[in-house]
Amino acid sequence: TTGCRSSLSPSSSRSRAGLIRASTSTAALRCLSPRVRVPFRIVPNGVGREFFAVDGHRSVPARVLFAHRLEPRKGFGIALRAFTCLLDSMPDAELVVVGDGAERALADRLPTEIRRRVQMLGTLSRDRLVDEFARAAIFLAPALNGESFGIALAEAMAAGLPVIASDVAGYREVVGDAGVLVPAGNPMAVADALAGVLTSATRQQAL
């Protein structure tokens, strides 16, 4: 969920009663505060119970999950460049991509030996998405900007996945100490963070 307008819950229509609820985070609150002149409070997005019930069956120890819209703001290009770097040290790694969008074609421009390690699954049903969370070893969220919350990160953490995410305001608040934050737009930093977690069982347990 992004942007000021989408940060308001349905109760925003009752602003004359003196209450507006922001359904995301402090990042959304900062966006809203100059425009709203009545008291309001944050109501973070919730996570479906099905994610808490995930029973991991991770047959690939280095299975990286990217589940976002395939658009520049979500950092799909960064994910592909980081994964290419990761393969230098972890040639058996896999990148699983859930979602669709204008940047889907970027995957087909990869060299053949890298492209075969990338699975493009498109848009999935809720049940199949939960299954991919169960099969993954780590969740990747390399967004460039404009994130007011990051529901996919909360879902990943509920499913017990370590998270590698960009150090942007909305993500920073969600991840806390349950993941690794990296500079936005830096594929080498993403690759290093992925390798650092995937090669350390202790680190994975800690996250």
mmCIF file of C-alpha atoms in Angstrom, residues 3-5 7-8 20-37 40-43 145-149 167-174:
data_model
loop_
_atom_site.group_PDB
_atom_site.id
_atom_site.type_symbol
_atom_site.label_atom_id
_atom_site.label_comp_id
_atom_site.label_asym_id
_atom_site.label_seq_id
_atom_site.Cartn_x
_atom_site.Cartn_y
_atom_site.Cartn_z
ATOM 1 C CA GLY A 3 0.590 6.987 -1.186
ATOM 2 C CA CYS A 4 -1.415 9.284 1.055
ATOM 3 C CA ARG A 5 -4.821 8.389 -0.372
ATOM 4 C CA SER A 7 -3.060 5.144 3.611
ATOM 5 C CA LEU A 8 -6.518 6.112 4.858
ATOM 6 C CA ILE A 20 -9.069 9.555 10.873
ATOM 7 C CA ARG A 21 -7.241 6.245 10.912
ATOM 8 C CA ALA A 22 -4.076 5.666 8.920
ATOM 9 C CA SER A 23 -3.896 1.970 8.136
ATOM 10 C CA THR A 24 -0.181 1.799 7.523
ATOM 11 C CA SER A 25 2.712 3.341 9.437
ATOM 12 C CA THR A 26 4.515 6.401 10.706
ATOM 13 C CA ALA A 27 5.749 6.947 7.145
ATOM 14 C CA ALA A 28 2.132 7.300 6.013
ATOM 15 C CA LEU A 29 1.393 9.487 9.007
ATOM 16 C CA ARG A 30 4.101 11.973 7.995
ATOM 17 C CA CYS A 31 2.592 12.081 4.529
ATOM 18 C CA LEU A 32 -0.892 12.733 5.847
ATOM 19 C CA SER A 33 -0.238 15.158 8.689
ATOM 20 C CA PRO A 34 0.174 18.361 6.624
ATOM 21 C CA ARG A 35 -3.189 17.699 4.942
ATOM 22 C CA VAL A 36 -5.339 16.635 7.879
ATOM 23 C CA ARG A 37 -6.410 18.983 10.665
ATOM 24 C CA PHE A 40 -5.883 10.590 13.806
ATOM 25 C CA ARG A 41 -3.969 7.463 14.709
ATOM 26 C CA ILE A 42 -2.121 4.619 13.037
ATOM 27 C CA VAL A 43 -3.810 1.250 12.512
ATOM 28 C CA ASN A 145 11.099 4.457 -2.613
ATOM 29 C CA GLY A 146 7.488 5.312 -1.892
ATOM 30 C CA GLU A 147 6.660 2.510 0.567
ATOM 31 C CA SER A 148 4.241 3.445 3.336
ATOM 32 C CA PHE A 149 4.075 -0.005 4.935
ATOM 33 C CA ASP A 167 16.267 0.858 4.115
ATOM 34 C CA VAL A 168 13.283 3.074 3.289
ATOM 35 C CA ALA A 169 10.883 4.563 5.817
ATOM 36 C CA GLY A 170 7.880 2.246 5.437
ATOM 37 C CA TYR A 171 9.988 -0.912 5.342
ATOM 38 C CA ARG A 172 12.242 0.171 8.183
ATOM 39 C CA GLU A 173 9.315 0.391 10.566
ATOM 40 C CA VAL A 174 7.933 -3.021 9.605
#
